[in-house]
PDB file of N, CA and C in Angstrom:
ATOM      1  N   PRO F   1     -11.008  -6.352 -25.596  1.00 68.00           N
ATOM      2  CA  PRO F   1     -11.760  -5.451 -25.031  1.00 68.00           C
ATOM      3  C   PRO F   1     -12.866  -6.237 -23.957  1.00 68.00           C
ATOM      4  N   LYS F   2     -13.367  -7.086 -24.438  1.00 69.00           N
ATOM      5  CA  LYS F   2     -14.255  -7.980 -23.814  1.00 69.00           C
ATOM      6  C   LYS F   2     -14.101  -8.368 -22.660  1.00 69.00           C
ATOM      7  N   LEU F   3     -12.771  -9.195 -22.554  1.00 76.00           N
ATOM      8  CA  LEU F   3     -12.269  -9.922 -21.279  1.00 76.00           C
ATOM      9  C   LEU F   3     -11.801  -8.823 -20.376  1.00 76.00           C
ATOM     10  N   ASN F   4     -10.997  -7.423 -20.864  1.00 73.00           N
ATOM     11  CA  ASN F   4     -11.124  -6.602 -20.025  1.00 73.00           C
ATOM     12  C   ASN F   4     -11.961  -5.685 -19.077  1.00 73.00           C
ATOM     13  N   ALA F   5     -13.368  -5.631 -20.060  1.00 73.00           N
ATOM     14  CA  ALA F   5     -14.458  -4.986 -19.394  1.00 73.00           C
ATOM     15  C   ALA F   5     -14.791  -6.283 -18.026  1.00 73.00           C
ATOM     16  N   ALA F   6     -14.764  -7.417 -18.327  1.00 73.00           N
ATOM     17  CA  ALA F   6     -15.131  -8.436 -17.232  1.00 73.00           C
ATOM     18  C   ALA F   6     -14.024  -8.282 -16.038  1.00 73.00           C
ATOM     19  N   VAL F   7     -12.972  -8.274 -16.364  1.00 73.00           N
ATOM     20  CA  VAL F   7     -11.759  -8.134 -15.231  1.00 73.00           C
ATOM     21  C   VAL F   7     -12.043  -7.129 -14.326  1.00 73.00           C
ATOM     22  N   LEU F   8     -12.139  -5.833 -15.223  1.00 73.00           N
ATOM     23  CA  LEU F   8     -12.460  -4.528 -14.580  1.00 73.00           C
ATOM     24  C   LEU F   8     -13.818  -4.403 -13.599  1.00 73.00           C
ATOM     25  N   GLU F   9     -14.696  -5.179 -14.001  1.00 73.00           N
ATOM     26  CA  GLU F   9     -15.944  -5.329 -13.132  1.00 73.00           C
ATOM     27  C   GLU F   9     -15.739  -5.834 -12.091  1.00 73.00           C
ATOM     28  N   MET F  10     -14.741  -6.894 -11.952  1.00 69.00           N
ATOM     29  CA  MET F  10     -14.736  -7.744 -10.579  1.00 69.00           C
ATOM     30  C   MET F  10     -13.947  -6.767  -9.435  1.00 69.00           C
ATOM     31  N   PHE F  11     -13.397  -5.804 -10.193  1.00 70.00           N
ATOM     32  CA  PHE F  11     -12.436  -5.001  -9.186  1.00 70.00           C
ATOM     33  C   PHE F  11     -13.423  -3.508  -8.991  1.00 70.00           C
ATOM     34  N   ARG F  12     -14.321  -3.313  -9.456  1.00 70.00           N
ATOM     35  CA  ARG F  12     -15.204  -2.042  -9.096  1.00 70.00           C
ATOM     36  C   ARG F  12     -15.857  -2.099  -8.049  1.00 70.00           C
ATOM     37  N   ASN F  13     -15.599  -0.941  -7.240  1.00 67.00           N
ATOM     38  CA  ASN F  13     -16.154  -0.773  -6.031  1.00 67.00           C
ATOM     39  C   ASN F  13     -17.007   0.341  -5.878  1.00 67.00           C
ATOM     40  N   GLU F  14     -18.235   0.245  -5.239  1.00 69.00           N
ATOM     41  CA  GLU F  14     -18.854   1.342  -4.930  1.00 69.00           C
ATOM     42  C   GLU F  14     -18.601   2.097  -3.807  1.00 69.00           C
ATOM     43  N   TYR F  15     -18.191   3.498  -3.723  1.00 63.00           N
ATOM     44  CA  TYR F  15     -17.949   4.289  -2.763  1.00 63.00           C
ATOM     45  C   TYR F  15     -19.225   4.758  -2.261  1.00 63.00           C
ATOM     46  N   ILE F  16     -19.263   4.624  -0.672  1.00 68.00           N
ATOM     47  CA  ILE F  16     -20.611   4.880  -0.239  1.00 68.00           C
ATOM     48  C   ILE F  16     -20.459   6.374   0.422  1.00 68.00           C
ATOM     49  N   GLY F  17     -18.873   6.870   0.562  1.00 69.00           N
ATOM     50  CA  GLY F  17     -18.703   8.321   1.371  1.00 69.00           C
ATOM     51  C   GLY F  17     -19.288   9.529   0.622  1.00 69.00           C
ATOM     52  N   THR F  18     -18.934  10.372   1.253  1.00 70.00           N
ATOM     53  CA  THR F  18     -19.627  11.697   0.650  1.00 70.00           C
ATOM     54  C   THR F  18     -18.375  12.454  -0.130  1.00 70.00           C
ATOM     55  N   ALA F  19     -18.797  13.111  -1.061  1.00 67.00           N
ATOM     56  CA  ALA F  19     -17.762  14.316  -1.660  1.00 67.00           C
ATOM     57  C   ALA F  19     -17.469  15.291  -0.939  1.00 67.00           C
ATOM     58  N   PRO F  20     -16.095  15.806  -0.891  1.00 65.00           N
ATOM     59  CA  PRO F  20     -15.128  15.397  -1.693  1.00 65.00           C
ATOM     60  C   PRO F  20     -14.521  14.039  -1.504  1.00 65.00           C
ATOM     61  N   TYR F  21     -14.186  13.231  -2.161  1.00 65.00           N
ATOM     62  CA  TYR F  21     -13.449  11.973  -2.020  1.00 65.00           C
ATOM     63  C   TYR F  21     -12.086  12.192  -1.622  1.00 65.00           C
ATOM     64  N   VAL F  22     -11.232  13.038  -2.024  1.00 69.00           N
ATOM     65  CA  VAL F  22     -10.052  13.557  -1.709  1.00 69.00           C
ATOM     66  C   VAL F  22      -9.925  14.961  -1.078  1.00 69.00           C
ATOM     67  N   SER F  23      -9.293  14.964  -0.296  1.00 69.00           N
ATOM     68  CA  SER F  23      -8.965  16.403   0.493  1.00 69.00           C
ATOM     69  C   SER F  23      -7.694  16.805   0.193  1.00 69.00           C
ATOM     70  N   CYS F  24      -7.293  17.994  -0.087  1.00 73.00           N
ATOM     71  CA  CYS F  24      -6.133  18.983  -0.202  1.00 73.00           C
ATOM     72  C   CYS F  24      -5.656  19.303   1.160  1.00 73.00           C
ATOM     73  N   PHE F  25      -6.293  19.007   2.406  1.00 76.00           N
ATOM     74  CA  PHE F  25      -5.980  19.587   3.612  1.00 76.00           C
ATOM     75  C   PHE F  25      -5.545  18.178   4.391  1.00 76.00           C
ATOM     76  N   PRO F  26      -4.377  18.070   4.161  1.00 74.00           N
ATOM     77  CA  PRO F  26      -3.829  16.643   5.153  1.00 74.00           C
ATOM     78  C   PRO F  26      -4.132  16.870   6.803  1.00 74.00           C
ATOM     79  N   SER F  27      -4.316  15.777   7.285  1.00 74.00           N
ATOM     80  CA  SER F  27      -4.079  15.872   8.829  1.00 74.00           C
ATOM     81  C   SER F  27      -2.753  15.380   9.216  1.00 74.00           C
ATOM     82  N   VAL F  28      -1.999  16.358   9.879  1.00 79.00           N
ATOM     83  CA  VAL F  28      -0.810  16.331  10.167  1.00 79.00           C
ATOM     84  C   VAL F  28      -0.444  16.137  11.685  1.00 79.00           C
ATOM     85  N   ARG F  29       0.351  15.162  12.081  1.00 79.00           N
ATOM     86  CA  ARG F  29       0.806  14.963  13.330  1.00 79.00           C
ATOM     87  C   ARG F  29       2.133  15.459  13.678  1.00 79.00           C
ATOM     88  N   HIS F  30       2.498  15.626  14.630  1.00 84.00           N
ATOM     89  CA  HIS F  30       4.153  16.097  14.773  1.00 84.00           C
ATOM     90  C   HIS F  30       4.303  15.250  16.151  1.00 84.00           C
ATOM     91  N   HIS F  31       5.705  14.627  16.072  1.00 84.00           N
ATOM     92  CA  HIS F  31       6.010  13.784  17.097  1.00 84.00           C
ATOM     93  C   HIS F  31       7.489  13.998  17.104  1.00 84.00           C
ATOM     94  N   ARG F  32       8.217  14.262  18.324  1.00 90.00           N
ATOM     95  CA  ARG F  32       9.337  14.446  18.347  1.00 90.00           C
ATOM     96  C   ARG F  32      10.029  13.238  18.837  1.00 90.00           C
ATOM     97  N   LEU F  33      11.070  12.896  18.020  1.00 91.00           N
ATOM     98  CA  LEU F  33      11.722  11.645  18.216  1.00 91.00           C
ATOM     99  C   LEU F  33      12.754  11.643  19.553  1.00 91.00           C
ATOM    100  N   CYS F  34      12.451  10.528  20.030  1.00 93.00           N
ATOM    101  CA  CYS F  34      13.556  10.312  21.370  1.00 93.00           C
ATOM    102  C   CYS F  34      14.058   9.243  21.442  1.00 93.00           C
ATOM    103  N   PRO F  35      15.324   8.980  22.040  1.00 94.00           N
ATOM    104  CA  PRO F  35      16.410   7.919  22.022  1.00 94.00           C
ATOM    105  C   PRO F  35      15.612   6.435  22.196  1.00 94.00           C
ATOM    106  N   ARG F  36      14.655   6.482  22.823  1.00 92.00           N
ATOM    107  CA  ARG F  36      13.717   5.256  23.124  1.00 92.00           C
ATOM    108  C   ARG F  36      12.857   4.884  21.840  1.00 92.00           C
ATOM    109  N   ASP F  37      12.594   5.572  20.854  1.00 91.00           N
ATOM    110  CA  ASP F  37      12.065   5.296  19.755  1.00 91.00           C
ATOM    111  C   ASP F  37      13.021   4.369  18.974  1.00 91.00           C
ATOM    112  N   GLN F  38      11.887   3.442  18.511  1.00 89.00           N
ATOM    113  CA  GLN F  38      12.606   2.091  17.617  1.00 89.00           C
ATOM    114  C   GLN F  38      12.094   2.281  16.303  1.00 89.00           C
ATOM    115  N   PHE F  39      11.057   2.846  15.862  1.00 90.00           N
ATOM    116  CA  PHE F  39      10.689   3.047  14.497  1.00 90.00           C
ATOM    117  C   PHE F  39       9.787   4.084  14.395  1.00 90.00           C
ATOM    118  N   LEU F  40       9.540   4.495  13.031  1.00 90.00           N
ATOM    119  CA  LEU F  40       8.594   5.638  12.711  1.00 90.00           C
ATOM    120  C   LEU F  40       7.622   4.981  11.771  1.00 90.00           C
ATOM    121  N   ILE F  41       6.601   4.865  11.654  1.00 89.00           N
ATOM    122  CA  ILE F  41       5.650   4.384  10.816  1.00 89.00           C
ATOM    123  C   ILE F  41       5.042   5.733  10.083  1.00 89.00           C
ATOM    124  N   LEU F  42       5.223   5.750   8.734  1.00 86.00           N
ATOM    125  CA  LEU F  42       4.178   6.974   8.012  1.00 86.00           C
ATOM    126  C   LEU F  42       3.416   5.924   7.298  1.00 86.00           C
ATOM    127  N   SER F  43       2.185   6.414   7.244  1.00 85.00           N
ATOM    128  CA  SER F  43       1.163   5.585   6.655  1.00 85.00           C
ATOM    129  C   SER F  43       0.054   6.515   5.876  1.00 85.00           C
ATOM    130  N   SER F  44      -0.793   6.160   5.586  1.00 78.00           N
ATOM    131  CA  SER F  44      -2.069   6.651   5.165  1.00 78.00           C
ATOM    132  C   SER F  44      -3.085   5.964   5.807  1.00 78.00           C
ATOM    133  N   ASP F  45      -4.244   6.629   5.584  1.00 76.00           N
ATOM    134  CA  ASP F  45      -5.550   6.125   6.516  1.00 76.00           C
ATOM    135  C   ASP F  45      -5.642   4.457   6.089  1.00 76.00           C
ATOM    136  N   GLY F  46      -5.558   4.137   4.906  1.00 83.00           N
ATOM    137  CA  GLY F  46      -6.237   2.797   4.724  1.00 83.00           C
ATOM    138  C   GLY F  46      -5.441   1.771   5.713  1.00 83.00           C
ATOM    139  N   LEU F  47      -4.211   2.003   6.064  1.00 89.00           N
ATOM    140  CA  LEU F  47      -3.814   1.160   7.141  1.00 89.00           C
ATOM    141  C   LEU F  47      -4.649   1.017   8.497  1.00 89.00           C
ATOM    142  N   TYR F  48      -5.157   2.190   8.670  1.00 87.00           N
ATOM    143  CA  TYR F  48      -6.132   2.455   9.855  1.00 87.00           C
ATOM    144  C   TYR F  48      -7.354   1.886   9.794  1.00 87.00           C
ATOM    145  N   GLN F  49      -7.831   1.661   8.596  1.00 89.00           N
ATOM    146  CA  GLN F  49      -9.068   1.139   8.398  1.00 89.00           C
ATOM    147  C   GLN F  49      -9.050  -0.189   8.882  1.00 89.00           C
ATOM    148  N   TYR F  50      -8.044  -1.036   9.059  1.00 92.00           N
ATOM    149  CA  TYR F  50      -8.085  -2.199   9.491  1.00 92.00           C
ATOM    150  C   TYR F  50      -7.254  -2.850  10.604  1.00 92.00           C
ATOM    151  N   LEU F  51      -6.038  -1.605  11.167  1.00 92.00           N
ATOM    152  CA  LEU F  51      -5.417  -1.968  12.216  1.00 92.00           C
ATOM    153  C   LEU F  51      -5.479  -0.655  13.045  1.00 92.00           C
ATOM    154  N   ASN F  52      -5.268  -0.901  14.353  1.00 92.00           N
ATOM    155  CA  ASN F  52      -5.181   0.443  15.246  1.00 92.00           C
ATOM    156  C   ASN F  52      -3.741   0.685  15.603  1.00 92.00           C
ATOM    157  N   ASN F  53      -3.618   1.731  16.304  1.00 91.00           N
ATOM    158  CA  ASN F  53      -2.352   2.234  16.475  1.00 91.00           C
ATOM    159  C   ASN F  53      -1.599   1.025  17.230  1.00 91.00           C
ATOM    160  N   GLU F  54      -2.203   0.273  18.121  1.00 94.00           N
ATOM    161  CA  GLU F  54      -1.465  -0.707  19.248  1.00 94.00           C
ATOM    162  C   GLU F  54      -1.122  -1.859  18.183  1.00 94.00           C
ATOM    163  N   GLU F  55      -2.163  -2.213  17.695  1.00 95.00           N
ATOM    164  CA  GLU F  55      -2.092  -3.338  16.593  1.00 95.00           C
ATOM    165  C   GLU F  55      -0.713  -3.007  15.579  1.00 95.00           C
ATOM    166  N   VAL F  56      -0.587  -2.170  15.125  1.00 95.00           N
ATOM    167  CA  VAL F  56       0.333  -1.611  14.116  1.00 95.00           C
ATOM    168  C   VAL F  56       1.875  -1.673  14.799  1.00 95.00           C
ATOM    169  N   VAL F  57       1.945  -1.293  15.994  1.00 94.00           N
ATOM    170  CA  VAL F  57       3.016  -1.480  16.780  1.00 94.00           C
ATOM    171  C   VAL F  57       3.565  -2.805  17.077  1.00 94.00           C
ATOM    172  N   SER F  58       2.581  -3.510  17.503  1.00 96.00           N
ATOM    173  CA  SER F  58       2.710  -4.912  17.975  1.00 96.00           C
ATOM    174  C   SER F  58       3.196  -5.631  16.620  1.00 96.00           C
ATOM    175  N   GLN F  59       2.672  -5.379  15.510  1.00 96.00           N
ATOM    176  CA  GLN F  59       2.789  -6.244  14.137  1.00 96.00           C
ATOM    177  C   GLN F  59       4.168  -5.662  14.114  1.00 96.00           C
ATOM    178  N   VAL F  60       4.660  -4.767  14.111  1.00 96.00           N
ATOM    179  CA  VAL F  60       6.117  -4.332  13.659  1.00 96.00           C
ATOM    180  C   VAL F  60       7.024  -4.867  14.526  1.00 96.00           C
ATOM    181  N   GLU F  61       6.719  -4.624  15.939  1.00 95.00           N
ATOM    182  CA  GLU F  61       7.805  -5.119  17.198  1.00 95.00           C
ATOM    183  C   GLU F  61       7.910  -6.666  16.813  1.00 95.00           C
ATOM    184  N   SER F  62       6.935  -7.496  16.961  1.00 96.00           N
ATOM    185  CA  SER F  62       6.883  -9.066  16.752  1.00 96.00           C
ATOM    186  C   SER F  62       7.524  -9.346  15.554  1.00 96.00           C
ATOM    187  N   PHE F  63       7.264  -8.787  14.195  1.00 96.00           N
ATOM    188  CA  PHE F  63       7.939  -8.790  13.061  1.00 96.00           C
ATOM    189  C   PHE F  63       9.718  -8.517  13.163  1.00 96.00           C
ATOM    190  N   MET F  64      10.019  -7.622  13.754  1.00 95.00           N
ATOM    191  CA  MET F  64      11.545  -7.092  14.034  1.00 95.00           C
ATOM    192  C   MET F  64      12.340  -8.074  14.736  1.00 95.00           C
ATOM    193  N   GLU F  65      11.460  -8.629  15.667  1.00 96.00           N
ATOM    194  CA  GLU F  65      12.154  -9.678  16.616  1.00 96.00           C
ATOM    195  C   GLU F  65      12.445 -10.956  16.092  1.00 96.00           C
ATOM    196  N   LYS F  66      11.471 -11.307  15.079  1.00 97.00           N
ATOM    197  CA  LYS F  66      11.597 -12.648  14.519  1.00 97.00           C
ATOM    198  C   LYS F  66      12.516 -12.576  13.081  1.00 97.00           C
ATOM    199  N   PHE F  67      12.368 -11.443  12.556  1.00 96.00           N
ATOM    200  CA  PHE F  67      13.291 -11.327  11.338  1.00 96.00           C
ATOM    201  C   PHE F  67      13.947  -9.896  11.137  1.00 96.00           C
ATOM    202  N   PRO F  68      15.009  -9.744  12.043  1.00 94.00           N
ATOM    203  CA  PRO F  68      15.726  -8.493  11.987  1.00 94.00           C
ATOM    204  C   PRO F  68      16.257  -7.928  10.660  1.00 94.00           C
ATOM    205  N   GLU F  69      16.503  -8.935   9.599  1.00 95.00           N
ATOM    206  CA  GLU F  69      16.910  -8.369   8.263  1.00 95.00           C
ATOM    207  C   GLU F  69      15.411  -7.903   7.391  1.00 95.00           C
ATOM    208  N   GLY F  70      14.432  -8.590   7.853  1.00 95.00           N
ATOM    209  CA  GLY F  70      13.355  -8.414   6.742  1.00 95.00           C
ATOM    210  C   GLY F  70      12.690  -7.040   6.940  1.00 95.00           C
ATOM    211  N   ASP F  71      11.787  -6.859   6.221  1.00 95.00           N
ATOM    212  CA  ASP F  71      11.045  -5.911   5.812  1.00 95.00           C
ATOM    213  C   ASP F  71       9.573  -5.559   6.321  1.00 95.00           C
ATOM    214  N   PRO F  72       9.560  -4.753   7.675  1.00 95.00           N
ATOM    215  CA  PRO F  72       8.367  -4.671   8.349  1.00 95.00           C
ATOM    216  C   PRO F  72       7.173  -3.998   7.752  1.00 95.00           C
ATOM    217  N   ALA F  73       7.710  -3.307   6.634  1.00 94.00           N
ATOM    218  CA  ALA F  73       6.733  -2.309   5.733  1.00 94.00           C
ATOM    219  C   ALA F  73       5.928  -3.453   4.855  1.00 94.00           C
ATOM    220  N   GLN F  74       6.694  -4.280   4.251  1.00 95.00           N
ATOM    221  CA  GLN F  74       6.075  -5.517   3.437  1.00 95.00           C
ATOM    222  C   GLN F  74       5.152  -6.401   4.326  1.00 95.00           C
ATOM    223  N   HIS F  75       5.633  -6.683   5.419  1.00 95.00           N
ATOM    224  CA  HIS F  75       4.529  -7.250   6.501  1.00 95.00           C
ATOM    225  C   HIS F  75       3.661  -6.578   6.821  1.00 95.00           C
ATOM    226  N   LEU F  76       3.646  -5.436   7.221  1.00 94.00           N
ATOM    227  CA  LEU F  76       2.354  -4.680   7.292  1.00 94.00           C
ATOM    228  C   LEU F  76       1.061  -4.728   6.088  1.00 94.00           C
ATOM    229  N   ILE F  77       1.915  -4.573   4.885  1.00 93.00           N
ATOM    230  CA  ILE F  77       1.261  -4.735   3.664  1.00 93.00           C
ATOM    231  C   ILE F  77       0.314  -5.919   3.745  1.00 93.00           C
ATOM    232  N   GLU F  78       0.889  -7.015   3.914  1.00 94.00           N
ATOM    233  CA  GLU F  78       0.542  -8.453   3.818  1.00 94.00           C
ATOM    234  C   GLU F  78      -0.585  -8.704   4.784  1.00 94.00           C
ATOM    235  N   GLU F  79      -0.402  -7.984   6.112  1.00 93.00           N
ATOM    236  CA  GLU F  79      -1.307  -8.214   7.051  1.00 93.00           C
ATOM    237  C   GLU F  79      -2.583  -7.384   6.717  1.00 93.00           C
ATOM    238  N   LEU F  80      -2.256  -6.230   6.234  1.00 92.00           N
ATOM    239  CA  LEU F  80      -3.277  -5.332   5.717  1.00 92.00           C
ATOM    240  C   LEU F  80      -4.335  -6.171   4.597  1.00 92.00           C
ATOM    241  N   LEU F  81      -3.652  -6.623   3.593  1.00 93.00           N
ATOM    242  CA  LEU F  81      -4.386  -7.354   2.663  1.00 93.00           C
ATOM    243  C   LEU F  81      -5.137  -8.354   3.113  1.00 93.00           C
ATOM    244  N   VAL F  82      -4.599  -9.265   4.240  1.00 93.00           N
ATOM    245  CA  VAL F  82      -5.572 -10.243   4.737  1.00 93.00           C
ATOM    246  C   VAL F  82      -6.465  -9.897   5.392  1.00 93.00           C
ATOM    247  N   ARG F  83      -6.591  -8.922   6.109  1.00 92.00           N
ATOM    248  CA  ARG F  83      -7.544  -8.419   6.850  1.00 92.00           C
ATOM    249  C   ARG F  83      -8.446  -7.855   6.085  1.00 92.00           C
ATOM    250  N   ALA F  84      -8.318  -7.091   4.931  1.00 91.00           N
ATOM    251  CA  ALA F  84      -9.289  -6.384   3.872  1.00 91.00           C
ATOM    252  C   ALA F  84      -9.674  -7.504   3.272  1.00 91.00           C
ATOM    253  N   ALA F  85      -9.207  -8.750   2.771  1.00 92.00           N
ATOM    254  CA  ALA F  85      -9.756  -9.817   2.231  1.00 92.00           C
ATOM    255  C   ALA F  85     -10.625 -10.674   3.024  1.00 92.00           C
ATOM    256  N   LYS F  86     -10.516 -10.908   4.376  1.00 92.00           N
ATOM    257  CA  LYS F  86     -11.388 -11.173   5.410  1.00 92.00           C
ATOM    258  C   LYS F  86     -12.748 -10.082   5.406  1.00 92.00           C
ATOM    259  N   LYS F  87     -12.420  -9.141   5.592  1.00 87.00           N
ATOM    260  CA  LYS F  87     -13.691  -8.099   5.479  1.00 87.00           C
ATOM    261  C   LYS F  87     -14.552  -8.181   4.407  1.00 87.00           C
ATOM    262  N   ALA F  88     -13.895  -8.502   3.312  1.00 86.00           N
ATOM    263  CA  ALA F  88     -14.920  -8.293   2.223  1.00 86.00           C
ATOM    264  C   ALA F  88     -15.417  -9.624   1.939  1.00 86.00           C
TER     265      ALA F  88
END
């Protein structure tokens, strides 16, 4: 228990926002897919705290060109973690 408390303290994060922290009213966008669309990105707002729309599209396009059989979602997660770590 003593070590658990120490480890958990390292990950404790003070939230500066205001209540309610979670809303049951989602923000929904509609987009009609067309033949020239190459991919669709479904994400939470956490991704967009560190990347904007253009950066997300650029990251996915670049990754898919270099690694056609790779996992672009995993790549976005890794990029997000790198940026979050730098910001922290």
